[in-house]
Every structure is written in C-alpha cells, then in structure tokens.
Amino acid sequence: MPRSNRPRRTTSRQRSTGAPVQNRSWDLGTDGSWRHHGVSTLQEFSDGAWHVRVIPSYGALKDYVCPGCSQRIAPGVSHVVAWRADGARSNAQQEADRRHWHQRCWNHHAGRA
C-alpha cells in the first residue's frame, strides 16, 4: 500500500481551533512591522555604544550606500542599520544619523572600534 503524505496528527503549534500558537515571550505588535525592521540591540565598542538592527532580506526595500565600503546595498540584501546611542541627541537627530551597512563591513568596523 502506498505511503500517505498527509499528517495524521495536528502539529504542536496549532490549537484545537486550528489557530497558530503565539509562542514569543515579548510583545512584537499586531501589525507585523517588526519582521521588516528587525529588532534593535545595544552594542558597546571602544568608540561608544551603538544601536544595531539587522534588517532581513525581505525587509530591505530600498537602495542604500554602505559607509564602510561606499558601495550600493541593493533592495533584497540583508544588512545592518546602526546609529550612535548617545543620550544628548533627540530621536529625530538619531533617526537622521542611522547608517545602513553591509554585514561584513559592520563586522570589520566593530573589530576596529
């Protein structure tokens, strides 16, 4: 008798109603925008503290120029957004200071800093 490819049980990620289980411990918002913008972390280097956000490839929607190599970051390429974490600047100034880096260029910068 041929093998059936249909699952015999419901998966552990589904309730009896068929709805997916929310298993994240933090609030990510209901609009799902966190998926496109990544999650920020604070990283300490010798040149100061930086907010760092990894942007996944499906969230990279525009062209940017990497300050590490002065080359283009094309849409659809995963990259890093970084900005200084000094408390003296307003949120608008910090937003204007955000720079988009290739992952490798950021790692090189982080190693030097």
mmCIF file with all atom_site columns, N, CA and C in Angstrom, residues 24-83:
data_model
loop_
_atom_site.group_PDB
_atom_site.id
_atom_site.type_symbol
_atom_site.label_atom_id
_atom_site.label_alt_id
_atom_site.label_comp_id
_atom_site.label_asym_id
_atom_site.label_entity_id
_atom_site.label_seq_id
_atom_site.pdbx_PDB_ins_code
_atom_site.Cartn_x
_atom_site.Cartn_y
_atom_site.Cartn_z
_atom_site.occupancy
_atom_site.B_iso_or_equiv
_atom_site.pdbx_formal_charge
_atom_site.auth_seq_id
_atom_site.auth_comp_id
_atom_site.auth_asym_id
_atom_site.auth_atom_id
_atom_site.pdbx_PDB_model_num
ATOM 1   N N  . ARG A 1 24 ? 5.997  33.621 21.396 1.00 0.00 ? 24 ARG A N  1
ATOM 2   C CA . ARG A 1 24 ? 7.051  34.583 21.675 1.00 0.00 ? 24 ARG A CA 1
ATOM 3   C C  . ARG A 1 24 ? 6.802  35.213 23.038 1.00 0.00 ? 24 ARG A C  1
ATOM 4   N N  . SER A 1 25 ? 7.886  35.474 23.772 1.00 0.00 ? 25 SER A N  1
ATOM 5   C CA . SER A 1 25 ? 7.746  35.987 25.125 1.00 0.00 ? 25 SER A CA 1
ATOM 6   C C  . SER A 1 25 ? 7.708  37.510 25.167 1.00 0.00 ? 25 SER A C  1
ATOM 7   N N  . TRP A 1 26 ? 7.927  38.192 24.043 1.00 0.00 ? 26 TRP A N  1
ATOM 8   C CA . TRP A 1 26 ? 7.882  39.645 24.040 1.00 0.00 ? 26 TRP A CA 1
ATOM 9   C C  . TRP A 1 26 ? 6.781  40.120 23.111 1.00 0.00 ? 26 TRP A C  1
ATOM 10  N N  . ASP A 1 27 ? 6.344  41.334 23.317 1.00 0.00 ? 27 ASP A N  1
ATOM 11  C CA . ASP A 1 27 ? 5.271  41.887 22.506 1.00 0.00 ? 27 ASP A CA 1
ATOM 12  C C  . ASP A 1 27 ? 5.857  42.431 21.210 1.00 0.00 ? 27 ASP A C  1
ATOM 13  N N  . LEU A 1 28 ? 5.489  41.856 20.104 1.00 0.00 ? 28 LEU A N  1
ATOM 14  C CA . LEU A 1 28 ? 6.025  42.263 18.813 1.00 0.00 ? 28 LEU A CA 1
ATOM 15  C C  . LEU A 1 28 ? 5.057  43.130 18.028 1.00 0.00 ? 28 LEU A C  1
ATOM 16  N N  . GLY A 1 29 ? 3.927  43.418 18.602 1.00 0.00 ? 29 GLY A N  1
ATOM 17  C CA . GLY A 1 29 ? 2.957  44.234 17.889 1.00 0.00 ? 29 GLY A CA 1
ATOM 18  C C  . GLY A 1 29 ? 2.075  43.371 17.004 1.00 0.00 ? 29 GLY A C  1
ATOM 19  N N  . THR A 1 30 ? 0.921  43.891 16.685 1.00 0.00 ? 30 THR A N  1
ATOM 20  C CA . THR A 1 30 ? -0.032 43.115 15.903 1.00 0.00 ? 30 THR A CA 1
ATOM 21  C C  . THR A 1 30 ? 0.103  43.357 14.412 1.00 0.00 ? 30 THR A C  1
ATOM 22  N N  . ASP A 1 31 ? 0.799  44.430 14.020 1.00 0.00 ? 31 ASP A N  1
ATOM 23  C CA . ASP A 1 31 ? 0.881  44.736 12.591 1.00 0.00 ? 31 ASP A CA 1
ATOM 24  C C  . ASP A 1 31 ? 1.982  43.969 11.875 1.00 0.00 ? 31 ASP A C  1
ATOM 25  N N  . GLY A 1 32 ? 2.878  43.319 12.611 1.00 0.00 ? 32 GLY A N  1
ATOM 26  C CA . GLY A 1 32 ? 3.934  42.534 11.992 1.00 0.00 ? 32 GLY A CA 1
ATOM 27  C C  . GLY A 1 32 ? 5.076  43.365 11.430 1.00 0.00 ? 32 GLY A C  1
ATOM 28  N N  . SER A 1 33 ? 5.113  44.671 11.725 1.00 0.00 ? 33 SER A N  1
ATOM 29  C CA . SER A 1 33 ? 6.167  45.520 11.166 1.00 0.00 ? 33 SER A CA 1
ATOM 30  C C  . SER A 1 33 ? 7.542  45.146 11.691 1.00 0.00 ? 33 SER A C  1
ATOM 31  N N  . TRP A 1 34 ? 7.624  44.517 12.848 1.00 0.00 ? 34 TRP A N  1
ATOM 32  C CA . TRP A 1 34 ? 8.922  44.104 13.402 1.00 0.00 ? 34 TRP A CA 1
ATOM 33  C C  . TRP A 1 34 ? 9.641  43.150 12.459 1.00 0.00 ? 34 TRP A C  1
ATOM 34  N N  . ARG A 1 35 ? 8.906  42.391 11.663 1.00 0.00 ? 35 ARG A N  1
ATOM 35  C CA . ARG A 1 35 ? 9.538  41.436 10.744 1.00 0.00 ? 35 ARG A CA 1
ATOM 36  C C  . ARG A 1 35 ? 10.372 42.146 9.682  1.00 0.00 ? 35 ARG A C  1
ATOM 37  N N  . HIS A 1 36 ? 9.912  43.314 9.248  1.00 0.00 ? 36 HIS A N  1
ATOM 38  C CA . HIS A 1 36 ? 10.612 44.046 8.193  1.00 0.00 ? 36 HIS A CA 1
ATOM 39  C C  . HIS A 1 36 ? 11.704 44.947 8.741  1.00 0.00 ? 36 HIS A C  1
ATOM 40  N N  . HIS A 1 37 ? 11.577 45.374 9.983  1.00 0.00 ? 37 HIS A N  1
ATOM 41  C CA . HIS A 1 37 ? 12.523 46.333 10.538 1.00 0.00 ? 37 HIS A CA 1
ATOM 42  C C  . HIS A 1 37 ? 13.518 45.705 11.494 1.00 0.00 ? 37 HIS A C  1
ATOM 43  N N  . GLY A 1 38 ? 13.372 44.453 11.820 1.00 0.00 ? 38 GLY A N  1
ATOM 44  C CA . GLY A 1 38 ? 14.311 43.799 12.717 1.00 0.00 ? 38 GLY A CA 1
ATOM 45  C C  . GLY A 1 38 ? 14.114 44.226 14.160 1.00 0.00 ? 38 GLY A C  1
ATOM 46  N N  . VAL A 1 39 ? 14.970 43.735 15.025 1.00 0.00 ? 39 VAL A N  1
ATOM 47  C CA . VAL A 1 39 ? 14.928 44.047 16.444 1.00 0.00 ? 39 VAL A CA 1
ATOM 48  C C  . VAL A 1 39 ? 16.250 44.700 16.808 1.00 0.00 ? 39 VAL A C  1
ATOM 49  N N  . SER A 1 40 ? 16.190 45.851 17.480 1.00 0.00 ? 40 SER A N  1
ATOM 50  C CA . SER A 1 40 ? 17.406 46.590 17.826 1.00 0.00 ? 40 SER A CA 1
ATOM 51  C C  . SER A 1 40 ? 18.092 45.998 19.044 1.00 0.00 ? 40 SER A C  1
ATOM 52  N N  . THR A 1 41 ? 19.431 46.051 19.027 1.00 0.00 ? 41 THR A N  1
ATOM 53  C CA . THR A 1 41 ? 20.232 45.692 20.188 1.00 0.00 ? 41 THR A CA 1
ATOM 54  C C  . THR A 1 41 ? 21.194 46.831 20.455 1.00 0.00 ? 41 THR A C  1
ATOM 55  N N  . LEU A 1 42 ? 21.695 46.912 21.668 1.00 0.00 ? 42 LEU A N  1
ATOM 56  C CA . LEU A 1 42 ? 22.683 47.911 22.041 1.00 0.00 ? 42 LEU A CA 1
ATOM 57  C C  . LEU A 1 42 ? 24.024 47.213 22.140 1.00 0.00 ? 42 LEU A C  1
ATOM 58  N N  . GLN A 1 43 ? 25.007 47.690 21.373 1.00 0.00 ? 43 GLN A N  1
ATOM 59  C CA . GLN A 1 43 ? 26.329 47.071 21.369 1.00 0.00 ? 43 GLN A CA 1
ATOM 60  C C  . GLN A 1 43 ? 27.364 48.099 21.790 1.00 0.00 ? 43 GLN A C  1
ATOM 61  N N  . GLU A 1 44 ? 28.292 47.674 22.653 1.00 0.00 ? 44 GLU A N  1
ATOM 62  C CA . GLU A 1 44 ? 29.358 48.542 23.160 1.00 0.00 ? 44 GLU A CA 1
ATOM 63  C C  . GLU A 1 44 ? 30.648 48.274 22.404 1.00 0.00 ? 44 GLU A C  1
ATOM 64  N N  . PHE A 1 45 ? 31.295 49.343 21.943 1.00 0.00 ? 45 PHE A N  1
ATOM 65  C CA . PHE A 1 45 ? 32.595 49.267 21.281 1.00 0.00 ? 45 PHE A CA 1
ATOM 66  C C  . PHE A 1 45 ? 33.492 50.329 21.886 1.00 0.00 ? 45 PHE A C  1
ATOM 67  N N  . SER A 1 46 ? 34.767 50.329 21.506 1.00 0.00 ? 46 SER A N  1
ATOM 68  C CA . SER A 1 46 ? 35.690 51.317 22.058 1.00 0.00 ? 46 SER A CA 1
ATOM 69  C C  . SER A 1 46 ? 35.334 52.743 21.623 1.00 0.00 ? 46 SER A C  1
ATOM 70  N N  . ASP A 1 47 ? 34.612 52.893 20.516 1.00 0.00 ? 47 ASP A N  1
ATOM 71  C CA . ASP A 1 47 ? 34.202 54.230 20.080 1.00 0.00 ? 47 ASP A CA 1
ATOM 72  C C  . ASP A 1 47 ? 32.812 54.607 20.587 1.00 0.00 ? 47 ASP A C  1
ATOM 73  N N  . GLY A 1 48 ? 32.273 53.857 21.532 1.00 0.00 ? 48 GLY A N  1
ATOM 74  C CA . GLY A 1 48 ? 30.995 54.185 22.142 1.00 0.00 ? 48 GLY A CA 1
ATOM 75  C C  . GLY A 1 48 ? 29.951 53.101 21.942 1.00 0.00 ? 48 GLY A C  1
ATOM 76  N N  . ALA A 1 49 ? 28.747 53.421 22.395 1.00 0.00 ? 49 ALA A N  1
ATOM 77  C CA . ALA A 1 49 ? 27.623 52.486 22.285 1.00 0.00 ? 49 ALA A CA 1
ATOM 78  C C  . ALA A 1 49 ? 26.868 52.762 20.983 1.00 0.00 ? 49 ALA A C  1
ATOM 79  N N  . TRP A 1 50 ? 26.395 51.694 20.372 1.00 0.00 ? 50 TRP A N  1
ATOM 80  C CA . TRP A 1 50 ? 25.658 51.778 19.114 1.00 0.00 ? 50 TRP A CA 1
ATOM 81  C C  . TRP A 1 50 ? 24.373 50.965 19.216 1.00 0.00 ? 50 TRP A C  1
ATOM 82  N N  . HIS A 1 51 ? 23.302 51.527 18.679 1.00 0.00 ? 51 HIS A N  1
ATOM 83  C CA . HIS A 1 51 ? 22.089 50.747 18.448 1.00 0.00 ? 51 HIS A CA 1
ATOM 84  C C  . HIS A 1 51 ? 22.306 50.029 17.122 1.00 0.00 ? 51 HIS A C  1
ATOM 85  N N  . VAL A 1 52 ? 22.062 48.729 17.103 1.00 0.00 ? 52 VAL A N  1
ATOM 86  C CA . VAL A 1 52 ? 22.297 47.933 15.901 1.00 0.00 ? 52 VAL A CA 1
ATOM 87  C C  . VAL A 1 52 ? 21.040 47.127 15.606 1.00 0.00 ? 52 VAL A C  1
ATOM 88  N N  . ARG A 1 53 ? 20.620 47.174 14.360 1.00 0.00 ? 53 ARG A N  1
ATOM 89  C CA . ARG A 1 53 ? 19.434 46.434 13.927 1.00 0.00 ? 53 ARG A CA 1
ATOM 90  C C  . ARG A 1 53 ? 19.776 45.677 12.651 1.00 0.00 ? 53 ARG A C  1
ATOM 91  N N  . VAL A 1 54 ? 19.560 44.377 12.656 1.00 0.00 ? 54 VAL A N  1
ATOM 92  C CA . VAL A 1 54 ? 19.787 43.567 11.456 1.00 0.00 ? 54 VAL A CA 1
ATOM 93  C C  . VAL A 1 54 ? 18.495 43.556 10.647 1.00 0.00 ? 54 VAL A C  1
ATOM 94  N N  . ILE A 1 55 ? 18.603 43.966 9.402  1.00 0.00 ? 55 ILE A N  1
ATOM 95  C CA . ILE A 1 55 ? 17.447 44.007 8.504  1.00 0.00 ? 55 ILE A CA 1
ATOM 96  C C  . ILE A 1 55 ? 17.475 42.753 7.631  1.00 0.00 ? 55 ILE A C  1
ATOM 97  N N  . PRO A 1 56 ? 16.449 41.908 7.709  1.00 0.00 ? 56 PRO A N  1
ATOM 98  C CA . PRO A 1 56 ? 16.430 40.703 6.871  1.00 0.00 ? 56 PRO A CA 1
ATOM 99  C C  . PRO A 1 56 ? 16.223 41.064 5.403  1.00 0.00 ? 56 PRO A C  1
ATOM 100 N N  . SER A 1 57 ? 16.539 40.140 4.534  1.00 0.00 ? 57 SER A N  1
ATOM 101 C CA . SER A 1 57 ? 16.469 40.420 3.096  1.00 0.00 ? 57 SER A CA 1
ATOM 102 C C  . SER A 1 57 ? 15.059 40.810 2.650  1.00 0.00 ? 57 SER A C  1
ATOM 103 N N  . TYR A 1 58 ? 14.022 40.203 3.237  1.00 0.00 ? 58 TYR A N  1
ATOM 104 C CA . TYR A 1 58 ? 12.661 40.545 2.821  1.00 0.00 ? 58 TYR A CA 1
ATOM 105 C C  . TYR A 1 58 ? 12.220 41.895 3.369  1.00 0.00 ? 58 TYR A C  1
ATOM 106 N N  . GLY A 1 59 ? 12.987 42.475 4.295  1.00 0.00 ? 59 GLY A N  1
ATOM 107 C CA . GLY A 1 59 ? 12.664 43.791 4.832  1.00 0.00 ? 59 GLY A CA 1
ATOM 108 C C  . GLY A 1 59 ? 13.468 44.907 4.195  1.00 0.00 ? 59 GLY A C  1
ATOM 109 N N  . ALA A 1 60 ? 14.455 44.557 3.371  1.00 0.00 ? 60 ALA A N  1
ATOM 110 C CA . ALA A 1 60 ? 15.297 45.558 2.705  1.00 0.00 ? 60 ALA A CA 1
ATOM 111 C C  . ALA A 1 60 ? 14.613 45.979 1.413  1.00 0.00 ? 60 ALA A C  1
ATOM 112 N N  . LEU A 1 61 ? 13.976 47.134 1.439  1.00 0.00 ? 61 LEU A N  1
ATOM 113 C CA . LEU A 1 61 ? 13.124 47.531 0.326  1.00 0.00 ? 61 LEU A CA 1
ATOM 114 C C  . LEU A 1 61 ? 13.685 48.669 -0.516 1.00 0.00 ? 61 LEU A C  1
ATOM 115 N N  . LYS A 1 62 ? 14.779 49.317 -0.064 1.00 0.00 ? 62 LYS A N  1
ATOM 116 C CA . LYS A 1 62 ? 15.315 50.476 -0.779 1.00 0.00 ? 62 LYS A CA 1
ATOM 117 C C  . LYS A 1 62 ? 16.808 50.325 -1.018 1.00 0.00 ? 62 LYS A C  1
ATOM 118 N N  . ASP A 1 63 ? 17.343 51.209 -1.868 1.00 0.00 ? 63 ASP A N  1
ATOM 119 C CA . ASP A 1 63 ? 18.791 51.292 -2.095 1.00 0.00 ? 63 ASP A CA 1
ATOM 120 C C  . ASP A 1 63 ? 19.434 52.117 -0.990 1.00 0.00 ? 63 ASP A C  1
ATOM 121 N N  . TYR A 1 64 ? 20.613 51.707 -0.550 1.00 0.00 ? 64 TYR A N  1
ATOM 122 C CA . TYR A 1 64 ? 21.407 52.464 0.416  1.00 0.00 ? 64 TYR A CA 1
ATOM 123 C C  . TYR A 1 64 ? 22.858 52.417 -0.022 1.00 0.00 ? 64 TYR A C  1
ATOM 124 N N  . VAL A 1 65 ? 23.680 53.304 0.530  1.00 0.00 ? 65 VAL A N  1
ATOM 125 C CA . VAL A 1 65 ? 25.117 53.287 0.293  1.00 0.00 ? 65 VAL A CA 1
ATOM 126 C C  . VAL A 1 65 ? 25.793 52.971 1.618  1.00 0.00 ? 65 VAL A C  1
ATOM 127 N N  . CYS A 1 66 ? 26.600 51.933 1.638  1.00 0.00 ? 66 CYS A N  1
ATOM 128 C CA . CYS A 1 66 ? 27.295 51.494 2.841  1.00 0.00 ? 66 CYS A CA 1
ATOM 129 C C  . CYS A 1 66 ? 28.426 52.474 3.155  1.00 0.00 ? 66 CYS A C  1
ATOM 130 N N  . PRO A 1 67 ? 28.501 53.019 4.388  1.00 0.00 ? 67 PRO A N  1
ATOM 131 C CA . PRO A 1 67 ? 29.596 53.927 4.730  1.00 0.00 ? 67 PRO A CA 1
ATOM 132 C C  . PRO A 1 67 ? 30.933 53.211 4.893  1.00 0.00 ? 67 PRO A C  1
ATOM 133 N N  . GLY A 1 68 ? 30.923 51.904 5.023  1.00 0.00 ? 68 GLY A N  1
ATOM 134 C CA . GLY A 1 68 ? 32.163 51.158 5.188  1.00 0.00 ? 68 GLY A CA 1
ATOM 135 C C  . GLY A 1 68 ? 32.925 50.969 3.891  1.00 0.00 ? 68 GLY A C  1
ATOM 136 N N  . CYS A 1 69 ? 32.209 50.760 2.787  1.00 0.00 ? 69 CYS A N  1
ATOM 137 C CA . CYS A 1 69 ? 32.870 50.490 1.503  1.00 0.00 ? 69 CYS A CA 1
ATOM 138 C C  . CYS A 1 69 ? 32.398 51.420 0.389  1.00 0.00 ? 69 CYS A C  1
ATOM 139 N N  . SER A 1 70 ? 31.446 52.290 0.687  1.00 0.00 ? 70 SER A N  1
ATOM 140 C CA . SER A 1 70 ? 30.869 53.236 -0.287 1.00 0.00 ? 70 SER A CA 1
ATOM 141 C C  . SER A 1 70 ? 30.228 52.534 -1.479 1.00 0.00 ? 70 SER A C  1
ATOM 142 N N  . GLN A 1 71 ? 29.818 51.295 -1.299 1.00 0.00 ? 71 GLN A N  1
ATOM 143 C CA . GLN A 1 71 ? 29.147 50.540 -2.353 1.00 0.00 ? 71 GLN A CA 1
ATOM 144 C C  . GLN A 1 71 ? 27.644 50.491 -2.070 1.00 0.00 ? 71 GLN A C  1
ATOM 145 N N  . ARG A 1 72 ? 26.895 50.177 -3.091 1.00 0.00 ? 72 ARG A N  1
ATOM 146 C CA . ARG A 1 72 ? 25.434 50.124 -3.021 1.00 0.00 ? 72 ARG A CA 1
ATOM 147 C C  . ARG A 1 72 ? 24.970 48.882 -2.262 1.00 0.00 ? 72 ARG A C  1
ATOM 148 N N  . ILE A 1 73 ? 23.944 49.071 -1.440 1.00 0.00 ? 73 ILE A N  1
ATOM 149 C CA . ILE A 1 73 ? 23.222 47.949 -0.835 1.00 0.00 ? 73 ILE A CA 1
ATOM 150 C C  . ILE A 1 73 ? 21.893 47.876 -1.581 1.00 0.00 ? 73 ILE A C  1
ATOM 151 N N  . ALA A 1 74 ? 21.717 46.859 -2.368 1.00 0.00 ? 74 ALA A N  1
ATOM 152 C CA . ALA A 1 74 ? 20.534 46.733 -3.221 1.00 0.00 ? 74 ALA A CA 1
ATOM 153 C C  . ALA A 1 74 ? 19.325 46.267 -2.410 1.00 0.00 ? 74 ALA A C  1
ATOM 154 N N  . PRO A 1 75 ? 18.117 46.558 -2.885 1.00 0.00 ? 75 PRO A N  1
ATOM 155 C CA . PRO A 1 75 ? 16.928 46.012 -2.238 1.00 0.00 ? 75 PRO A CA 1
ATOM 156 C C  . PRO A 1 75 ? 16.995 44.487 -2.225 1.00 0.00 ? 75 PRO A C  1
ATOM 157 N N  . GLY A 1 76 ? 16.549 43.891 -1.143 1.00 0.00 ? 76 GLY A N  1
ATOM 158 C CA . GLY A 1 76 ? 16.563 42.441 -1.028 1.00 0.00 ? 76 GLY A CA 1
ATOM 159 C C  . GLY A 1 76 ? 17.843 41.877 -0.446 1.00 0.00 ? 76 GLY A C  1
ATOM 160 N N  . VAL A 1 77 ? 18.788 42.749 -0.060 1.00 0.00 ? 77 VAL A N  1
ATOM 161 C CA . VAL A 1 77 ? 20.044 42.294 0.538  1.00 0.00 ? 77 VAL A CA 1
ATOM 162 C C  . VAL A 1 77 ? 19.987 42.544 2.042  1.00 0.00 ? 77 VAL A C  1
ATOM 163 N N  . SER A 1 78 ? 20.183 41.506 2.825  1.00 0.00 ? 78 SER A N  1
ATOM 164 C CA . SER A 1 78 ? 20.209 41.638 4.276  1.00 0.00 ? 78 SER A CA 1
ATOM 165 C C  . SER A 1 78 ? 21.370 42.540 4.671  1.00 0.00 ? 78 SER A C  1
ATOM 166 N N  . HIS A 1 79 ? 21.143 43.442 5.634  1.00 0.00 ? 79 HIS A N  1
ATOM 167 C CA . HIS A 1 79 ? 22.187 44.365 6.055  1.00 0.00 ? 79 HIS A CA 1
ATOM 168 C C  . HIS A 1 79 ? 21.946 44.825 7.487  1.00 0.00 ? 79 HIS A C  1
ATOM 169 N N  . VAL A 1 80 ? 22.806 45.713 7.972  1.00 0.00 ? 80 VAL A N  1
ATOM 170 C CA . VAL A 1 80 ? 22.749 46.209 9.346  1.00 0.00 ? 80 VAL A CA 1
ATOM 171 C C  . VAL A 1 80 ? 22.467 47.707 9.320  1.00 0.00 ? 80 VAL A C  1
ATOM 172 N N  . VAL A 1 81 ? 21.608 48.166 10.221 1.00 0.00 ? 81 VAL A N  1
ATOM 173 C CA . VAL A 1 81 ? 21.405 49.597 10.430 1.00 0.00 ? 81 VAL A CA 1
ATOM 174 C C  . VAL A 1 81 ? 21.985 49.916 11.799 1.00 0.00 ? 81 VAL A C  1
ATOM 175 N N  . ALA A 1 82 ? 22.851 50.931 11.864 1.00 0.00 ? 82 ALA A N  1
ATOM 176 C CA . ALA A 1 82 ? 23.499 51.283 13.129 1.00 0.00 ? 82 ALA A CA 1
ATOM 177 C C  . ALA A 1 82 ? 23.471 52.791 13.328 1.00 0.00 ? 82 ALA A C  1
ATOM 178 N N  . TRP A 1 83 ? 23.313 53.204 14.593 1.00 0.00 ? 83 TRP A N  1
ATOM 179 C CA . TRP A 1 83 ? 23.381 54.616 14.942 1.00 0.00 ? 83 TRP A CA 1
ATOM 180 C C  . TRP A 1 83 ? 23.872 54.719 16.374 1.00 0.00 ? 83 TRP A C  1
#
